[in-house]
Tab-separated table of C-alpha atoms in Angstrom:
chain	number	residue	atom	x	y	z
J	1	LYS	CA	11.145	27.993	-19.472
J	2	GLU	CA	10.929	25.602	-22.405
J	3	ALA	CA	9.035	23.074	-20.288
J	4	VAL	CA	6.592	25.715	-19.065
J	5	ASN	CA	5.947	26.994	-22.597
J	6	ALA	CA	5.408	23.447	-23.844
J	7	ALA	CA	3.010	22.707	-20.988
J	8	LYS	CA	0.923	25.805	-21.752
J	9	ASN	CA	0.107	24.381	-25.177
J	10	ALA	CA	-0.338	20.752	-24.101
J	11	ASP	CA	-3.324	18.672	-22.997
J	12	VAL	CA	-1.195	17.018	-20.327
J	13	ALA	CA	2.382	17.346	-19.067
J	14	ILE	CA	4.292	14.127	-18.448
J	15	ILE	CA	7.275	14.804	-16.195
J	16	VAL	CA	9.860	12.102	-15.477
J	17	LEU	CA	11.858	12.653	-12.276
J	18	GLY	CA	13.610	10.678	-9.563
J	19	GLU	CA	17.122	9.524	-8.798
J	20	LYS	CA	19.945	8.532	-11.118
J	21	GLU	CA	23.312	8.131	-9.378
J	22	ASP	CA	22.046	8.161	-5.798
J	23	ASN	CA	21.264	4.478	-5.364
J	24	GLY	CA	23.361	1.458	-4.527
J	25	GLU	CA	25.441	-0.010	-1.741
J	26	GLY	CA	26.850	2.604	0.609
J	27	LYS	CA	24.701	5.398	-0.832
J	28	ASP	CA	22.509	6.308	2.106
J	29	LYS	CA	20.885	9.749	2.117
J	30	THR	CA	19.763	12.176	4.809
J	31	ASN	CA	17.366	13.916	2.420
J	32	LEU	CA	14.723	11.928	0.534
J	33	GLU	CA	13.176	14.843	-1.338
J	34	LEU	CA	13.527	15.479	-5.055
J	35	ASN	CA	16.363	17.871	-5.827
J	36	VAL	CA	15.780	21.630	-5.932
J	37	LEU	CA	15.579	21.881	-9.729
J	38	SER	CA	13.138	18.967	-9.965
J	39	LYS	CA	10.817	20.570	-7.419
J	40	LYS	CA	11.017	23.943	-9.198
J	41	LEU	CA	10.121	22.247	-12.499
J	42	ILE	CA	6.975	20.754	-10.946
J	43	GLU	CA	6.008	24.045	-9.319
J	44	ASP	CA	6.475	26.108	-12.497
J	45	VAL	CA	4.603	23.663	-14.731
J	46	ALA	CA	1.793	23.406	-12.150
J	47	LYS	CA	1.222	27.166	-12.478
J	48	THR	CA	0.140	26.624	-16.103
J	49	LYS	CA	-2.890	24.637	-14.811
J	50	THR	CA	-2.093	21.875	-17.311
J	51	PRO	CA	-2.700	18.422	-15.764
J	52	ILE	CA	0.541	16.736	-14.704
J	53	ILE	CA	1.438	13.048	-14.680
J	54	LEU	CA	4.578	12.487	-12.607
J	55	ILE	CA	6.627	9.438	-13.584
J	56	LEU	CA	9.046	8.397	-10.842
J	57	GLN	CA	12.248	6.432	-11.425
J	58	ASN	CA	13.881	5.768	-8.064
J	59	GLY	CA	15.238	3.056	-5.823
J	60	ARG	CA	13.861	4.158	-2.462
J	61	PRO	CA	10.688	5.775	-1.117
J	62	LEU	CA	10.795	9.532	-1.643
J	63	VAL	CA	9.367	12.397	0.392
J	64	LEU	CA	6.797	13.912	-1.970
J	65	SER	CA	5.055	16.304	0.417
J	66	GLY	CA	4.414	19.560	-1.406
J	67	ILE	CA	4.777	17.745	-4.732
J	68	ALA	CA	1.950	15.192	-4.621
J	69	ASP	CA	-0.729	17.890	-4.306
J	70	LYS	CA	0.569	19.687	-7.412
J	71	VAL	CA	0.276	16.714	-9.762
J	72	ASP	CA	-2.779	14.820	-10.973
J	73	ALA	CA	-1.264	11.326	-11.041
J	74	ILE	CA	1.911	9.566	-9.952
J	75	VAL	CA	3.249	6.440	-11.634
J	76	GLU	CA	5.939	4.708	-9.560
J	77	THR	CA	8.130	2.738	-11.976
J	78	TRP	CA	11.222	2.169	-9.772
J	79	TYR	CA	14.008	0.940	-12.096
J	80	ALA	CA	11.894	-1.170	-14.395
J	81	GLY	CA	14.427	-2.219	-17.022
J	82	GLU	CA	14.701	-1.830	-20.769
J	83	PHE	CA	10.960	-2.188	-21.451
J	84	SER	CA	9.990	0.375	-18.829
J	85	GLY	CA	9.390	3.099	-21.396
J	86	LYS	CA	6.879	1.069	-23.386
J	87	ALA	CA	5.220	-0.227	-20.212
J	88	THR	CA	4.852	3.290	-18.822
J	89	VAL	CA	3.305	4.568	-22.057
J	90	ASP	CA	0.844	1.647	-22.040
J	91	ILE	CA	-0.246	2.609	-18.520
J	92	ILE	CA	-0.647	6.360	-18.977
J	93	THR	CA	-2.506	5.929	-22.289
J	94	GLY	CA	-4.876	3.387	-20.761
J	95	LYS	CA	-3.835	0.427	-22.891
J	96	ILE	CA	-2.945	-1.359	-19.640
J	97	ASN	CA	-4.888	-1.010	-16.392
J	98	PRO	CA	-2.230	-0.954	-13.639
J	99	SER	CA	-2.681	-3.051	-10.505
J	100	GLY	CA	0.539	-2.663	-8.516
J	101	LYS	CA	0.551	-1.985	-4.776
J	102	LEU	CA	3.284	-0.404	-2.675
J	103	PRO	CA	5.379	-2.915	-0.687
J	104	ILE	CA	6.663	-0.032	1.482
J	105	SER	CA	5.394	3.189	3.059
J	106	PHE	CA	6.189	6.638	1.637
J	107	PRO	CA	6.902	9.097	4.493
J	108	ARG	CA	5.731	12.697	4.675
J	109	SER	CA	9.154	13.745	5.967
J	110	VAL	CA	12.438	12.133	6.952
J	111	GLY	CA	11.542	12.923	10.560
J	112	GLN	CA	8.941	10.127	10.426
J	113	LEU	CA	11.535	7.434	9.742
J	114	PRO	CA	11.425	4.589	10.436
J	115	ILE	CA	7.830	4.341	9.241
J	116	TYR	CA	6.084	1.044	8.517
J	117	TYR	CA	2.524	-0.263	8.627
J	118	ASN	CA	2.961	-3.022	11.230
J	119	GLN	CA	4.082	-0.973	14.208
J	120	LYS	CA	3.483	-2.334	17.691
J	121	LYS	CA	0.190	-1.495	19.378
J	122	SER	CA	2.155	0.333	22.075
J	123	SER	CA	3.642	2.709	19.486
J	124	ASN	CA	1.934	6.100	19.399
J	125	SER	CA	4.300	7.909	17.005
J	126	THR	CA	2.509	11.211	17.452
J	127	TYR	CA	4.013	14.559	16.464
J	128	VAL	CA	3.176	18.065	17.609
J	129	ASP	CA	4.001	19.560	14.204
J	130	GLY	CA	2.568	17.116	11.700
J	131	SER	CA	0.731	13.917	10.855
J	132	ASN	CA	1.971	10.522	11.988
J	133	GLN	CA	0.452	8.848	8.910
J	134	PRO	CA	2.475	8.047	5.770
J	135	LEU	CA	1.894	10.045	2.610
J	136	PHE	CA	1.302	6.778	0.733
J	137	ALA	CA	0.700	3.693	2.853
J	138	PHE	CA	1.874	0.100	2.532
J	139	GLY	CA	-0.400	-1.694	0.081
J	140	HIS	CA	-1.615	1.501	-1.610
J	141	GLY	CA	-2.108	1.549	-5.365
J	142	LEU	CA	-4.733	2.964	-7.705
J	143	ASN	CA	-6.023	1.843	-11.080
J	144	TYR	CA	-8.707	2.809	-13.590
J	145	SER	CA	-11.369	0.564	-12.041
J	146	LYS	CA	-13.336	0.780	-8.794
J	147	PHE	CA	-14.070	-2.177	-6.551
J	148	LYS	CA	-16.706	-2.781	-3.891
J	149	TYR	CA	-16.063	-5.187	-0.976
J	150	SER	CA	-18.967	-6.957	0.736
J	151	ASP	CA	-20.308	-10.124	2.400
J	152	LEU	CA	-17.461	-10.861	4.807
J	153	THR	CA	-18.020	-14.210	6.530
J	154	ILE	CA	-15.888	-16.100	9.035
J	155	ASN	CA	-16.341	-19.853	9.012
J	156	LYS	CA	-16.288	-20.309	12.793
J	157	SER	CA	-16.743	-17.779	15.571
J	158	GLU	CA	-14.460	-19.934	17.743
J	159	ILE	CA	-11.600	-22.228	16.770
J	160	LEU	CA	-9.017	-24.299	18.606
J	161	LYS	CA	-5.353	-23.337	18.510
J	162	GLU	CA	-4.616	-26.155	16.077
J	163	GLU	CA	-7.442	-25.333	13.657
J	164	ASN	CA	-7.499	-23.388	10.417
J	165	GLN	CA	-9.927	-20.529	9.889
J	166	ILE	CA	-11.680	-19.790	6.584
J	167	ILE	CA	-12.429	-16.175	5.595
J	168	LYS	CA	-14.686	-15.370	2.633
J	169	LEU	CA	-15.845	-12.143	1.020
J	170	SER	CA	-17.119	-10.787	-2.279
J	171	VAL	CA	-15.454	-8.200	-4.513
J	172	GLU	CA	-17.325	-6.472	-7.327
J	173	ASN	CA	-15.978	-4.317	-10.135
J	174	VAL	CA	-18.409	-1.386	-10.027
J	175	SER	CA	-16.763	0.488	-12.909
J	176	ASN	CA	-17.054	0.184	-16.683
J	177	ARG	CA	-13.419	-0.888	-17.047
J	178	ASP	CA	-11.959	-4.392	-16.653
J	179	GLY	CA	-9.392	-4.392	-13.879
J	180	THR	CA	-7.345	-6.320	-11.352
J	181	GLU	CA	-7.592	-5.778	-7.601
J	182	ILE	CA	-5.181	-7.076	-4.970
J	183	VAL	CA	-7.317	-7.989	-1.960
J	184	GLN	CA	-5.330	-7.801	1.284
J	185	LEU	CA	-5.942	-9.686	4.542
J	186	TYR	CA	-4.615	-8.257	7.813
J	187	ILE	CA	-4.793	-9.770	11.308
J	188	ARG	CA	-4.589	-8.179	14.748
J	189	ASP	CA	-4.110	-10.067	17.995
J	190	VAL	CA	-6.362	-7.911	20.167
J	191	TYR	CA	-4.688	-8.812	23.490
J	192	SER	CA	-1.423	-10.714	23.892
J	193	SER	CA	1.191	-11.487	26.527
J	194	VAL	CA	3.910	-9.695	24.522
J	195	GLY	CA	3.833	-6.731	22.167
J	196	THR	CA	2.387	-7.513	18.743
J	197	PRO	CA	1.713	-5.331	15.655
J	198	LYS	CA	-1.402	-3.221	15.215
J	199	MET	CA	-1.945	-5.164	12.014
J	200	GLN	CA	-0.031	-7.815	10.100
J	201	LEU	CA	-0.453	-8.809	6.460
J	202	ARG	CA	-1.410	-12.496	6.411
J	203	GLY	CA	-2.509	-12.969	2.817
J	204	PHE	CA	-3.405	-11.338	-0.475
J	205	LYS	CA	-5.211	-12.416	-3.625
J	206	ARG	CA	-4.862	-10.964	-7.120
J	207	LEU	CA	-8.351	-10.868	-8.589
J	208	HIS	CA	-9.173	-9.969	-12.199
J	209	LEU	CA	-12.725	-8.740	-12.702
J	210	SER	CA	-14.478	-7.699	-15.865
J	211	ALA	CA	-16.605	-4.555	-15.706
J	212	GLY	CA	-19.619	-5.297	-13.492
J	213	GLU	CA	-18.322	-8.747	-12.495
J	214	LYS	CA	-18.484	-10.039	-8.909
J	215	LYS	CA	-16.406	-12.870	-7.437
J	216	GLU	CA	-15.966	-14.584	-4.095
J	217	VAL	CA	-12.534	-14.549	-2.467
J	218	SER	CA	-11.423	-17.093	0.116
J	219	PHE	CA	-8.503	-16.983	2.562
J	220	THR	CA	-7.278	-19.761	4.837
J	221	ILE	CA	-5.711	-18.617	8.105
J	222	VAL	CA	-3.411	-21.282	9.540
J	223	PRO	CA	-2.187	-21.436	13.169
J	224	GLU	CA	1.194	-19.961	12.193
J	225	ASP	CA	-0.594	-16.800	11.035
J	226	LEU	CA	-1.892	-16.286	14.582
J	227	SER	CA	1.266	-17.252	16.443
J	228	LEU	CA	3.796	-15.146	18.323
J	229	TRP	CA	7.107	-15.547	20.150
J	230	ASN	CA	6.253	-15.523	23.857
J	231	ARG	CA	8.468	-14.502	26.771
J	232	ASN	CA	10.051	-17.940	26.810
J	233	MET	CA	10.949	-17.553	23.135
J	234	LYS	CA	8.525	-20.247	22.071
J	235	ARG	CA	6.311	-19.942	19.023
J	236	VAL	CA	2.758	-20.314	20.325
J	237	VAL	CA	-0.844	-19.434	19.524
J	238	GLU	CA	-2.399	-17.724	22.520
J	239	PRO	CA	-6.120	-17.943	23.234
J	240	GLY	CA	-8.139	-14.792	22.802
J	241	GLU	CA	-9.774	-12.502	20.256
J	242	PHE	CA	-8.371	-11.873	16.788
J	243	LYS	CA	-9.477	-9.092	14.465
J	244	VAL	CA	-9.745	-9.685	10.713
J	245	MET	CA	-9.315	-6.691	8.414
J	246	ILE	CA	-9.838	-6.872	4.650
J	247	GLY	CA	-9.007	-4.001	2.351
J	248	ALA	CA	-7.315	-2.472	-0.661
J	249	ALA	CA	-4.387	-1.148	1.421
J	250	SER	CA	-3.206	-1.049	5.020
J	251	ASN	CA	-4.958	2.324	5.421
J	252	ASP	CA	-7.979	1.399	3.297
J	253	ILE	CA	-9.723	-1.345	5.261
J	254	ARG	CA	-13.167	-2.093	3.820
J	255	LEU	CA	-14.404	-5.002	5.992
J	256	GLU	CA	-13.759	-6.055	9.605
J	257	SER	CA	-14.812	-8.856	11.909
J	258	THR	CA	-13.472	-10.939	14.810
J	259	PHE	CA	-13.173	-14.533	15.963
J	260	THR	CA	-11.909	-16.234	19.097
J	261	VAL	CA	-9.206	-18.839	19.651
J	262	LYS	CA	-9.918	-21.199	22.555
């Protein structure tokens, strides 16, 4: 009741939730949701219509379905150490423009587990009672700037198995706030002799752009990035078509193209 009354008279409610004693070796869980009291706190404060910033302190991905749509922002801080308080305040007040991206996927329910971005192409993972997509995908992360991707070029339409491939694109900060974007490069082997992932992260670049600034980004794809373990357990690059996907997250691909290995 005290929290609700305080929220009614506030411009914004900052709620810090997560896990405290639940993490560590031998502390697996069957339920990844916030505890009952934490969820009730969010629900009751949300009824005041005061904007909510949810600060998470946790050691594993949480199931936030039913919670994420009640808050206006989520800051994932994990267990950030003794300066985490100051760092968090700097982010939510805008002194610092955050640029972090998720190195894992956040599921919608425990029934989706295991869930990861680089599933095999043969994996359908469909459900009759819900989405098969994560709530927050691998590579996801927002900041106070907006970025536009353009001008994707591939150096050669065909390369030999021993050659490198050069990928270039442009990224522009189309907001009025300086910011840092993490540009992500994913590869897909369109057809292969053994099962390969739908997409595989093969590079990323941290790019700081002033408001209105535009820069070129370059990636070098080496043969190892295109290789697979074949049926004879040999690491090889197979000839065929490869798809290049550039984006801000595994589920936010902005540019696509293909090239062929001979």
